mmCIF file of C-alpha atoms and ligand atoms in Angstrom:
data_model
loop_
_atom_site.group_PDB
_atom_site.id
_atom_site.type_symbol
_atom_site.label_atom_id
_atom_site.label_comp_id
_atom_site.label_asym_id
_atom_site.label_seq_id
_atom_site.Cartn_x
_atom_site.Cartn_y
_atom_site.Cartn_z
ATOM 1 C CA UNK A 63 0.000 0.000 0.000
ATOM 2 C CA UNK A 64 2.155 2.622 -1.403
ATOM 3 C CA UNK A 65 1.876 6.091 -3.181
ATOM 4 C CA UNK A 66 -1.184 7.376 -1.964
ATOM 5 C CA UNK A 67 -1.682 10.893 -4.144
ATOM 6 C CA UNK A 68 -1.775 13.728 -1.003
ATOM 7 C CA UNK A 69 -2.456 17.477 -3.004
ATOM 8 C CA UNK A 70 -0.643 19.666 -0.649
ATOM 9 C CA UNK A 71 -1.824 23.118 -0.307
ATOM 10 C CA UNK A 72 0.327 25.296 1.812
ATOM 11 C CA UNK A 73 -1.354 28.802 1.554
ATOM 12 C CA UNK A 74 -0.709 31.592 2.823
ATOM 13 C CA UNK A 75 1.278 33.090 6.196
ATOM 14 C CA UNK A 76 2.480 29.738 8.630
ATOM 15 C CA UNK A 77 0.563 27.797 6.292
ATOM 16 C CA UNK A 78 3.822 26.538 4.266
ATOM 17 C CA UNK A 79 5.537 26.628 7.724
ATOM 18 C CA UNK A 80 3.015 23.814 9.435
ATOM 19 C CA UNK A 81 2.829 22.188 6.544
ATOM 20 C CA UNK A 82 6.450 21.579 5.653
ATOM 21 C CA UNK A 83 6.119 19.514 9.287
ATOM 22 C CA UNK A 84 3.458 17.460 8.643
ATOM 23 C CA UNK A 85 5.644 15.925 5.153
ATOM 24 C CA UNK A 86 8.652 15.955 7.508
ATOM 25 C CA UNK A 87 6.644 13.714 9.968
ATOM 26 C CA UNK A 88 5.350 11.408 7.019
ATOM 27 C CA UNK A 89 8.846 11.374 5.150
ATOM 28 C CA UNK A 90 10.459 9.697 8.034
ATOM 29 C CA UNK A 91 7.596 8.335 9.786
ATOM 30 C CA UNK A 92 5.786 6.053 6.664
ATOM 31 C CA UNK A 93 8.071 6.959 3.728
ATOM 32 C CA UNK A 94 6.628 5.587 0.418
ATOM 33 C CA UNK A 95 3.353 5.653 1.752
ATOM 34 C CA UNK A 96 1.982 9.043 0.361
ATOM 35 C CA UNK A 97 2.983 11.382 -2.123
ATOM 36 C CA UNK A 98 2.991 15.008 -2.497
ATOM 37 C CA UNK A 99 2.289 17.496 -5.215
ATOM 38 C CA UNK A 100 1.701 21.193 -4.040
ATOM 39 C CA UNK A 101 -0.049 23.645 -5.461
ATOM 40 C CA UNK A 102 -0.681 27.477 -5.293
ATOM 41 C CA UNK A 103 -3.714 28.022 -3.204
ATOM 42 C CA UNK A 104 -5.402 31.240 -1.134
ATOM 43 C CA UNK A 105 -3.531 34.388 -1.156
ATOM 44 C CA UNK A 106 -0.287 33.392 -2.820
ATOM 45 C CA UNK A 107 -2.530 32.137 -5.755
ATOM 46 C CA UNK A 108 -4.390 35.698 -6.374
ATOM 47 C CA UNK A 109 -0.938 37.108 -6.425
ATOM 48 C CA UNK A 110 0.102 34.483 -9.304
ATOM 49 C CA UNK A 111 -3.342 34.307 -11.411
ATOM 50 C CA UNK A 112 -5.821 36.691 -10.166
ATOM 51 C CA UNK A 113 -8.091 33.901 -8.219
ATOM 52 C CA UNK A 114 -7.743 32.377 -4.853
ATOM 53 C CA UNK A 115 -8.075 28.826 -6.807
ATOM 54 C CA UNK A 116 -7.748 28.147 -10.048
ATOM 55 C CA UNK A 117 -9.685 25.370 -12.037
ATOM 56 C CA UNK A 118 -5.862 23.933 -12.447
ATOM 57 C CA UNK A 119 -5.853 23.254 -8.867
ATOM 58 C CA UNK A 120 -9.519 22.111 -8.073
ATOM 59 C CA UNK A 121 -9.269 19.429 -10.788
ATOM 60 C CA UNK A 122 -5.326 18.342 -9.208
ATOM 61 C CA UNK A 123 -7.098 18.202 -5.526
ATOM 62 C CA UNK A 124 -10.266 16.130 -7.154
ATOM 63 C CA UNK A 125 -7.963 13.361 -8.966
ATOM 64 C CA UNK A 126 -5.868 13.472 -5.574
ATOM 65 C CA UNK A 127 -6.776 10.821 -2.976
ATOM 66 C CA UNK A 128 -6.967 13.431 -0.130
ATOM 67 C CA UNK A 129 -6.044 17.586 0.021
ATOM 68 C CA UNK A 130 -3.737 18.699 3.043
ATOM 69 C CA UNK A 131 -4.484 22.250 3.735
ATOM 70 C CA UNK A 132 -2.574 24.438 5.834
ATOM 71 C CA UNK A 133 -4.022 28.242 5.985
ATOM 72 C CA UNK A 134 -5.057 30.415 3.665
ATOM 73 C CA UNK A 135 -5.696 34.705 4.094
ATOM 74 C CA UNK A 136 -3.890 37.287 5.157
ATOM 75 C CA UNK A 137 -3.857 41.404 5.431
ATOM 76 C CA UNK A 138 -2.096 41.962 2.213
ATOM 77 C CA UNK A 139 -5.903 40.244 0.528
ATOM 78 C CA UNK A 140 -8.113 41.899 3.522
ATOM 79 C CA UNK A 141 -10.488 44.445 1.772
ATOM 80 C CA UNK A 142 -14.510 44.989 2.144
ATOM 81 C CA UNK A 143 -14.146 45.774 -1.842
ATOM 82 C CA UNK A 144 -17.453 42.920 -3.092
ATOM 83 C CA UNK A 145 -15.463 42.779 -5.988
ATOM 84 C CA UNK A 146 -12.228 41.964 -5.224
ATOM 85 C CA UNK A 147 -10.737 38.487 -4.717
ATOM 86 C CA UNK A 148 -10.192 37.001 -1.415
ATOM 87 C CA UNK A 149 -8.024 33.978 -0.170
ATOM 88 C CA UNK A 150 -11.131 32.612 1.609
ATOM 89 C CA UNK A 151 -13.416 32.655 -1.418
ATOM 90 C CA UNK A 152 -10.979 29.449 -2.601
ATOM 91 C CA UNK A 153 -11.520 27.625 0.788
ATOM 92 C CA UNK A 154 -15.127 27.721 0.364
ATOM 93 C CA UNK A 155 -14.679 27.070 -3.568
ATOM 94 C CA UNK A 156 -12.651 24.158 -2.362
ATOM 95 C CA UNK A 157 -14.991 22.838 -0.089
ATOM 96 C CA UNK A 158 -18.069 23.330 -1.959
ATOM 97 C CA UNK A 159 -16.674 21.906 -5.008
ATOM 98 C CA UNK A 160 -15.420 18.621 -3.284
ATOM 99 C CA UNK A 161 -18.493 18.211 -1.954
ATOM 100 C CA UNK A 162 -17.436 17.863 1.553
ATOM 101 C CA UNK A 163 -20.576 18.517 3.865
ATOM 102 C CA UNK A 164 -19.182 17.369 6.859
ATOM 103 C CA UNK A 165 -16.091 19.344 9.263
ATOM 104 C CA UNK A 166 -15.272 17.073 12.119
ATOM 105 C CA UNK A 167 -13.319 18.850 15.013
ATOM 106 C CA UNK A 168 -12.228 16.947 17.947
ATOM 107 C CA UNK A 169 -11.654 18.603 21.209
ATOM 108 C CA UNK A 170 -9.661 16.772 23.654
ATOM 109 C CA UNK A 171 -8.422 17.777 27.131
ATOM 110 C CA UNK A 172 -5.159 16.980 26.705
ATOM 111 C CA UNK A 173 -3.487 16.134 30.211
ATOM 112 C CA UNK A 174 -0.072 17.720 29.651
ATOM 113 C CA UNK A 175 -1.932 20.839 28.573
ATOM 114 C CA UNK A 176 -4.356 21.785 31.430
ATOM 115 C CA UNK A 177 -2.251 24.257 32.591
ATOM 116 C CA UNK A 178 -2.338 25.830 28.644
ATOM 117 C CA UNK A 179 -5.823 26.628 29.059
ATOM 118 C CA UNK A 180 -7.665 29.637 30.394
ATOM 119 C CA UNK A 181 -9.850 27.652 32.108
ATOM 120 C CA UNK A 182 -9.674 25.724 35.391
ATOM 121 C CA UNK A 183 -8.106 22.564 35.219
ATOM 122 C CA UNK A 184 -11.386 21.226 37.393
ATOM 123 C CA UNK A 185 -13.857 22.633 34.310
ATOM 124 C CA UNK A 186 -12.017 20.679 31.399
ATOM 125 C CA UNK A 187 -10.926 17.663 32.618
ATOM 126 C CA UNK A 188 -12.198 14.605 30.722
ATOM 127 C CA UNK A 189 -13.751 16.677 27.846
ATOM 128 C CA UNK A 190 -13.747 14.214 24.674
ATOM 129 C CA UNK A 191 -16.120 16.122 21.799
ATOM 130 C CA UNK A 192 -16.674 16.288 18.432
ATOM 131 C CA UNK A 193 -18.268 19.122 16.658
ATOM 132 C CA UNK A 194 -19.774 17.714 13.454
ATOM 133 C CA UNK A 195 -19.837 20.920 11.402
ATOM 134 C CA UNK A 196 -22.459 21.301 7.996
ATOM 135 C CA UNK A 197 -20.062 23.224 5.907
ATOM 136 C CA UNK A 198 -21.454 23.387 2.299
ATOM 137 C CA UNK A 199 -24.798 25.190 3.521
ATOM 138 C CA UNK A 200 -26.384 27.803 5.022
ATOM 139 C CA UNK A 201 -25.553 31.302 5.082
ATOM 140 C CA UNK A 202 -21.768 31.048 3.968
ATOM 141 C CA UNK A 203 -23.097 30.331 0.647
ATOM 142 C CA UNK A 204 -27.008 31.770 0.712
ATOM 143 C CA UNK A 205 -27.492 34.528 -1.864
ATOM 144 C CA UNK A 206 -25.139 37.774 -1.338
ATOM 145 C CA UNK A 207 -26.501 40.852 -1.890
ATOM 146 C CA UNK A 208 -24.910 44.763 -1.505
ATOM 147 C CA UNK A 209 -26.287 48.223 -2.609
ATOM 148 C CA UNK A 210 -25.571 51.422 -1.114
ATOM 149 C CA UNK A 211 -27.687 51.520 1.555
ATOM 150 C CA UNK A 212 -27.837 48.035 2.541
ATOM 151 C CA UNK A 213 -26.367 44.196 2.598
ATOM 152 C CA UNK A 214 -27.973 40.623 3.042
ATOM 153 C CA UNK A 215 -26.862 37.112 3.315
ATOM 154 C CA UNK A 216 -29.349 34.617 2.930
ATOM 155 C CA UNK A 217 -29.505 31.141 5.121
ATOM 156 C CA UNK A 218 -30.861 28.315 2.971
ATOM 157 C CA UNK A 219 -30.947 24.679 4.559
ATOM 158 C CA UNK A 220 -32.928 22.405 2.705
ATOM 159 C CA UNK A 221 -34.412 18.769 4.669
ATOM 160 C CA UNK A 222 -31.541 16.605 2.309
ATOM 161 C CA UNK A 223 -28.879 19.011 3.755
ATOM 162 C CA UNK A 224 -30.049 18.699 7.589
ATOM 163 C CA UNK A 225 -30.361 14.675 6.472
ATOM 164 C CA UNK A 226 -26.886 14.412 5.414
ATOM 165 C CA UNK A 227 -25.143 16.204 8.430
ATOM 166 C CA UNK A 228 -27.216 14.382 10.902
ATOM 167 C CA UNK A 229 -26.230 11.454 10.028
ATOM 168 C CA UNK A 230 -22.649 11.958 10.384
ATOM 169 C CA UNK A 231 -22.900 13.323 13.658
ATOM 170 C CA UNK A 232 -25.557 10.393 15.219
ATOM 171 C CA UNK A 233 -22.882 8.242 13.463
ATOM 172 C CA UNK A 234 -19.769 9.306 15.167
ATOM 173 C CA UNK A 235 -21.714 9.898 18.535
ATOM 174 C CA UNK A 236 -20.472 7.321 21.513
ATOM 175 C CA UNK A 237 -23.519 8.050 23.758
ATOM 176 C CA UNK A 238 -25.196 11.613 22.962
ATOM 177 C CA UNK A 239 -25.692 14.030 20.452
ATOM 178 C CA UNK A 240 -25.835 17.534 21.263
ATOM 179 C CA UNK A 241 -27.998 19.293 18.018
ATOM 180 C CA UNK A 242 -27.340 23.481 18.428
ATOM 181 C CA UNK A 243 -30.093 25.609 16.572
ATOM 182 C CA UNK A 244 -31.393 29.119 16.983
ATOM 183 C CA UNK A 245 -35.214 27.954 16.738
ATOM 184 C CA UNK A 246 -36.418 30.125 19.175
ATOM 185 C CA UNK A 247 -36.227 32.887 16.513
ATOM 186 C CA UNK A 248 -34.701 31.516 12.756
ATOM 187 C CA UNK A 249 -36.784 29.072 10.559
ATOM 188 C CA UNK A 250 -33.544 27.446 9.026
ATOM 189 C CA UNK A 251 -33.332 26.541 12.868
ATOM 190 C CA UNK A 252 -37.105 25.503 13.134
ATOM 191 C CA UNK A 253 -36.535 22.771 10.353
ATOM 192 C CA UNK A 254 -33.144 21.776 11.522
ATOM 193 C CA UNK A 255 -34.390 21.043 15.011
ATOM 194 C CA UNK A 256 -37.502 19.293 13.134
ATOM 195 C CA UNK A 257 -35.463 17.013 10.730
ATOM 196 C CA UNK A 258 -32.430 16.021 13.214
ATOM 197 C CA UNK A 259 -35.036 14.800 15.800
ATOM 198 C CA UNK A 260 -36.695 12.598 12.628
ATOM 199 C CA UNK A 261 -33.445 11.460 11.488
ATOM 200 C CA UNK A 262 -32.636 10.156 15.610
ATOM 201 C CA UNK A 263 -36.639 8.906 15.850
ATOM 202 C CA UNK A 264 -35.991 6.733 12.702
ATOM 203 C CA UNK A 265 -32.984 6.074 12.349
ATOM 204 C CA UNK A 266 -31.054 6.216 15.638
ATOM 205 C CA UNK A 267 -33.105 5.722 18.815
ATOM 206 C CA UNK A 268 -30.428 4.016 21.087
ATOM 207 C CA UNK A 269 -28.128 7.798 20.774
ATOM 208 C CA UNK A 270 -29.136 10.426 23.451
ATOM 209 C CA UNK A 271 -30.132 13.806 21.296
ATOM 210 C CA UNK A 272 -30.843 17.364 23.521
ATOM 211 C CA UNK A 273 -31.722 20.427 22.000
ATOM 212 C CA UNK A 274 -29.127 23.289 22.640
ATOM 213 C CA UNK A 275 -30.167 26.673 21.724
ATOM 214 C CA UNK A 276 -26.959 28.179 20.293
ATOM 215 C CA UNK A 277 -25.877 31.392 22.856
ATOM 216 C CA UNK A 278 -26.804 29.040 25.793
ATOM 217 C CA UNK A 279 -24.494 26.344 24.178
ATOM 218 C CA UNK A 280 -21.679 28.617 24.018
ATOM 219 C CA UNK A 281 -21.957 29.677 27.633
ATOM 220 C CA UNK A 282 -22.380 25.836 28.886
ATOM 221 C CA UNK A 283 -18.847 25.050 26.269
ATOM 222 C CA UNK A 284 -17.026 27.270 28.506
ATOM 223 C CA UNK A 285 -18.697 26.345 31.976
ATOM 224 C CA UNK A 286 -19.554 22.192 31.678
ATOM 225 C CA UNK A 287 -17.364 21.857 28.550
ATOM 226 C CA UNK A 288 -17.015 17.701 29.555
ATOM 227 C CA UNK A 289 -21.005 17.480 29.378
ATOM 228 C CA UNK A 290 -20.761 16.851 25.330
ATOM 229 C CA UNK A 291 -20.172 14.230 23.116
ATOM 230 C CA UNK A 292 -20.982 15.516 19.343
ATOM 231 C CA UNK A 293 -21.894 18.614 19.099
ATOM 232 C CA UNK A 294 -23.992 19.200 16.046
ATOM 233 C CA UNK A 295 -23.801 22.567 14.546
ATOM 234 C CA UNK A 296 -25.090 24.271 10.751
ATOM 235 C CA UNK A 297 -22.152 25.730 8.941
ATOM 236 C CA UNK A 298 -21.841 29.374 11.151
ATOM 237 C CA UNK A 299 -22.555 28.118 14.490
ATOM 238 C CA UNK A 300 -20.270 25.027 13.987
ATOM 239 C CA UNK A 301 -17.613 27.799 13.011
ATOM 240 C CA UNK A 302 -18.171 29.920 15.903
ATOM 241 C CA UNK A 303 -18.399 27.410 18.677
ATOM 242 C CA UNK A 304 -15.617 25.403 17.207
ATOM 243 C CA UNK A 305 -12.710 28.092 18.175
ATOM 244 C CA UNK A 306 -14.411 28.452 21.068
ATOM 245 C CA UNK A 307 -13.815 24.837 21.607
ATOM 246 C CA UNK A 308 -10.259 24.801 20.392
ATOM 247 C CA UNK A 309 -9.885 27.132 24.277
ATOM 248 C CA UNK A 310 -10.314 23.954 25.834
ATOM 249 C CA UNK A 311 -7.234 22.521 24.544
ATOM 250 C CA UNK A 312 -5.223 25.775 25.619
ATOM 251 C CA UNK A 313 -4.330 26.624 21.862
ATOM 252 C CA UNK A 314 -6.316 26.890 18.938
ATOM 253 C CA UNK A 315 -2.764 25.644 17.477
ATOM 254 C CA UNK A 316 -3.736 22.693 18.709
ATOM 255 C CA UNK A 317 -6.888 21.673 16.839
ATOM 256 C CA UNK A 318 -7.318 19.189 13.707
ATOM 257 C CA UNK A 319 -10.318 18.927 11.406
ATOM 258 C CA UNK A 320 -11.180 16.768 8.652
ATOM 259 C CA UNK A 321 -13.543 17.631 6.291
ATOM 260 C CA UNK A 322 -15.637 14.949 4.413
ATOM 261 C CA UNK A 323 -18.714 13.409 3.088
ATOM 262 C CA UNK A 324 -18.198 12.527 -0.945
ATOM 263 C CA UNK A 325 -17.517 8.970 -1.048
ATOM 264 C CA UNK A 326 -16.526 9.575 -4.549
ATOM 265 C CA UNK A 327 -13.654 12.266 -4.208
ATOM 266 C CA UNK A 328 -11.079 12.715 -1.271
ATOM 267 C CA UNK A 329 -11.091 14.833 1.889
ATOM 268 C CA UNK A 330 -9.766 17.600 2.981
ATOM 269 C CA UNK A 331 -7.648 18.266 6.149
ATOM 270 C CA UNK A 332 -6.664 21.002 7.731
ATOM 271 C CA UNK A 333 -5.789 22.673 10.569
ATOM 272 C CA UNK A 334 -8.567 25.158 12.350
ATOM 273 C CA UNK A 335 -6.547 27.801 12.942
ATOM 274 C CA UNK A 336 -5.672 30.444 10.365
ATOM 275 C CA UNK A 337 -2.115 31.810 8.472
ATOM 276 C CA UNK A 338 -1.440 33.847 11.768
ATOM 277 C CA UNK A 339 0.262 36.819 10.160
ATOM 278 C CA UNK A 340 1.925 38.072 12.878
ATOM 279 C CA UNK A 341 4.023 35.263 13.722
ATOM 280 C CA UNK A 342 4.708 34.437 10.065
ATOM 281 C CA UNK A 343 8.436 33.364 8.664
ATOM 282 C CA UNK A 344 9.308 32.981 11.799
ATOM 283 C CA UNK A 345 9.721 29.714 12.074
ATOM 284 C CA UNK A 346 7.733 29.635 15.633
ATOM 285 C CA UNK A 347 4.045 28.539 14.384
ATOM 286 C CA UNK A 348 2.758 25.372 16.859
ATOM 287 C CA UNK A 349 2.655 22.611 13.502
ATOM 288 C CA UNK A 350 0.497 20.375 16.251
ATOM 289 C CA UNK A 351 -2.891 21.213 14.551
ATOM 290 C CA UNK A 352 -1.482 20.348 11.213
ATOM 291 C CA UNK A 353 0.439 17.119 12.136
ATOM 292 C CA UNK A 354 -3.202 15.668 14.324
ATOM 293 C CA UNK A 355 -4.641 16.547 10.280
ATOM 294 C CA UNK A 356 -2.226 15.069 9.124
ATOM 295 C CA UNK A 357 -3.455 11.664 11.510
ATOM 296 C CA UNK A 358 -7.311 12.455 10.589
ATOM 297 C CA UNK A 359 -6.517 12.452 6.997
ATOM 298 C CA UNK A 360 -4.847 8.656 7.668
ATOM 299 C CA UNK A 361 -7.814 8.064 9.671
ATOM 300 C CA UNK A 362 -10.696 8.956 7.046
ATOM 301 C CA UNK A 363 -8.985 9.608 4.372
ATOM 302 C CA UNK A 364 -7.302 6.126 4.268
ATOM 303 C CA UNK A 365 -8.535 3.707 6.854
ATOM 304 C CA UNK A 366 -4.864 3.750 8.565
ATOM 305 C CA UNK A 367 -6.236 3.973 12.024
ATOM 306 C CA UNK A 368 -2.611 2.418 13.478
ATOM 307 C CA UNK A 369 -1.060 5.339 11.496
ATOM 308 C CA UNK A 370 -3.069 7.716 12.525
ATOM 309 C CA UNK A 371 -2.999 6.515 16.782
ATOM 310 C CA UNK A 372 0.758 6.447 16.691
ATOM 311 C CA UNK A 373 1.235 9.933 15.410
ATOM 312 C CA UNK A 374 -1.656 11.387 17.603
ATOM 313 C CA UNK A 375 -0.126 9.522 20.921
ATOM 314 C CA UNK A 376 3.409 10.845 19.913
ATOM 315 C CA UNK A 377 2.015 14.264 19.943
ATOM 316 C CA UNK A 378 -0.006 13.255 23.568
ATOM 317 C CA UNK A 379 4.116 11.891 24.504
ATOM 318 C CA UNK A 380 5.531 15.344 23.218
ATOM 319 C CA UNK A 381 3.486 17.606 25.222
ATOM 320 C CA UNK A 382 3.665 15.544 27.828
ATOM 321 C CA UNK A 383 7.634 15.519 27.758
ATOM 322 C CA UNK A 384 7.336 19.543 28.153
ATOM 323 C CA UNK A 385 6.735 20.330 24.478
ATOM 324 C CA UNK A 386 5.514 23.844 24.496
ATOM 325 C CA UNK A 387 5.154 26.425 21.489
ATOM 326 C CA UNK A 388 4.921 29.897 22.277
ATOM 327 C CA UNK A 389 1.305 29.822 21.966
ATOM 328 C CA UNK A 390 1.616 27.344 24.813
ATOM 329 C CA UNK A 391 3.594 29.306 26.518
ATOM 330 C CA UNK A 392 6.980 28.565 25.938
ATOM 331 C CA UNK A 393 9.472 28.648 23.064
ATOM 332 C CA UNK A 394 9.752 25.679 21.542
ATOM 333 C CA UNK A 395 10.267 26.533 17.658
ATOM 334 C CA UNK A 396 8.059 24.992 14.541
ATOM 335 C CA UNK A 397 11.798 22.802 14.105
ATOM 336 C CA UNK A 398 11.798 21.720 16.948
ATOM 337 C CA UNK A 399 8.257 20.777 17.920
ATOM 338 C CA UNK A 400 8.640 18.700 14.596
ATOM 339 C CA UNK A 401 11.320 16.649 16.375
ATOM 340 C CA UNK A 402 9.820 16.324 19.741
ATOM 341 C CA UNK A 403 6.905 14.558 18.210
ATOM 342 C CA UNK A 404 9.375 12.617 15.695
ATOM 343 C CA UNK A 405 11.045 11.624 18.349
ATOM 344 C CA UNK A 406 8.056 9.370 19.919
ATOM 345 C CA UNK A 407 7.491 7.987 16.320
ATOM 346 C CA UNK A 408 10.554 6.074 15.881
HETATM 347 C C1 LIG B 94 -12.665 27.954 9.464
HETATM 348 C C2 LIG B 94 -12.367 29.351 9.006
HETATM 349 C C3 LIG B 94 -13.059 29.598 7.676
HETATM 350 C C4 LIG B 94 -14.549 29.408 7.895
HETATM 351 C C5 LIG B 94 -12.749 30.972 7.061
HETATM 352 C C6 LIG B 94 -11.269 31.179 6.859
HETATM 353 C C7 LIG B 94 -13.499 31.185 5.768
HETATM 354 O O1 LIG B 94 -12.750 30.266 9.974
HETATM 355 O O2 LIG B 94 -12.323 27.003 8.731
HETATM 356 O O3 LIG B 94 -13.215 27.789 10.545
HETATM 357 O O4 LIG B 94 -15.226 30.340 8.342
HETATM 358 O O5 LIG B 94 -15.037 28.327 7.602
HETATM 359 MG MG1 LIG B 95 -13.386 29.387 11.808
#
């Protein structure tokens, strides 16, 4: 099992920093086992051609067997010009044109880390969660409108998209299913609350489902954080709550997502955080979010579930060894944090 096609797409700011780790890790961890072709993506990709992706590079990532993303965006590309291009408009191109409905973002406590976190160790301990994200829907990609005077984005969900997403998240659920809406005043929330609760009725009794209205869901993340299992959130919410989540862990450097749901084409993984600007070329960017992609995209991308363990539990042996990037708190370097988790892979 050998040569499995991986479209890399560094981006923009740390992007091609955290992503040069994650092929370190794989070039000495499971050499042979996956290879790379990059390609201009985001920000660096308006500068080269005019458009955040280019039809060049959505075909290369659809005849790929899985995209590895690392951050797109920047301020060089930041404008409220309608018109203009932005580095964003090819991660949602990207997404959209995959077909890849579903964002999965784990949220561990991680032991070595409680310390990381801005919350007290008592709060987070034992928080295990998923947020199941819909990410092809609703209002990122509703109808856009912009006059003078005034601007709208429309939220569409239709009953096949609600469907889809539920699924996923009853699916990956060990015990309870925590569905977040705004139905106490949006109608995209009214039939998402409506069709979930069909979806568990039918087709998945024996999984606990609550009800979580969304601004009472973000205040019980950050006060009974270990209460959830999946968290099931439309495309905004999920996007909101989700770096909210990534708290938990002490860094949002420190949070993984896969994004999937085409049987038919590959994933995409990526790491949650952004191209962090500020602390770009400097060779200090935490890589930990885009090496735990780099183990989801082994995980769903491939079925490599040993793969993926032994690179997430040498990241679990790294931290807990002292491993800490400035974001953590200390000044371990992008080079180095590389190393420390190389270190438990050999
Ligand atoms: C994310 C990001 C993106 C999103 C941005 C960069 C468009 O915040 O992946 O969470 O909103 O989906
Ligand atoms: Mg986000």
């Amino acid at each position: 099992m050998s040569g499995s096609r991986v479209a890399l797409l560094p981006g923009d700011g740390i992007g091609p920093e955290v992503i040069d780790a994650a092929v370190v890790v794989c070039d000495s961890f499971c050499p042979g086992d996956y290879q790379f072709e990059t390609h201009l993506f985001g920000g660096c990709s308006i500068d080269a051609s005019g458009t955040a992706m280019t039809d060049e590079t959505l075909e290369a990532c659809r005849a790929a067997d899985a995209v590895l993303l690392g951050a797109v965006g920047g301020p060089k590309w930041d404008t409220t010009d309608a018109d203009a291009p932005r580095p964003e408009q090819g991660l949602l191109g990207l997404r959209k044109g995959l077909g890849l409905f579903a964002n999965l973002r784990p949220v561990r406590a991680i032991a070595a880390l409680v310390d990381a976190s801005p919350l007290r160790p008592e709060r987070i301990e034992g928080t295990n969660l998923l947020v199941v994200r819909e990410l092809t829907g609703g209002i990122y990609f509703g109808e856009k409108k912009r006059t003078e005077l005034m601007a709208s984005d429309l939220c569409e969900y239709s009953v096949e998209e609600v469907e889809r997403i539920a699924r996923v998240a009853f699916s990956a659920s060990r015990g309870k299913v925590s569905s977040i809406d705004k139905a106490n005043v949006l109608e995209t929330s009214r039939l998402w609350r409506e069709v979930v609760t069909r979806v568990h009725a039918e087709e998945f009794p024996q999984v606990e489902l609550e009800h979580v209205l969304v601004d009472n869901a973000a205040m019980q993340l950050v006060s009974t954080p270990g209460q959830f299992d999946v968290i099931l959130a439309e495309n905004l919410f999920g996007d909101i709550l989700s770096d909210e989540a990534a708290m938990i862990t002490g860094s949002i450097g420190m949070l993984p997502s896969a994004s999937i749901g085409n049987p038919d084409g590959p994933g995409l993984f990526e790491p949650v955080h952004g191209s962090a600007p500020d602390i770009a070329g400097q060779g200090i960017a935490n890589p930990l979010a885009m090496i735990l992609s780099l183990a989801m995209m082994m995980r769903h991308g491939f079925g490599r579930e040993e793969q993926a363990l032994a690179v997430e539990s040498a990241v679990d042996q790294a931290l807990a060894g002292g491993l800490r990037t400035a974001d953590l708190g200390g000044s371990a370097t992008t080079d180095e944090a590389t190393a420390a988790v190389l270190a438990h892979l050999k």
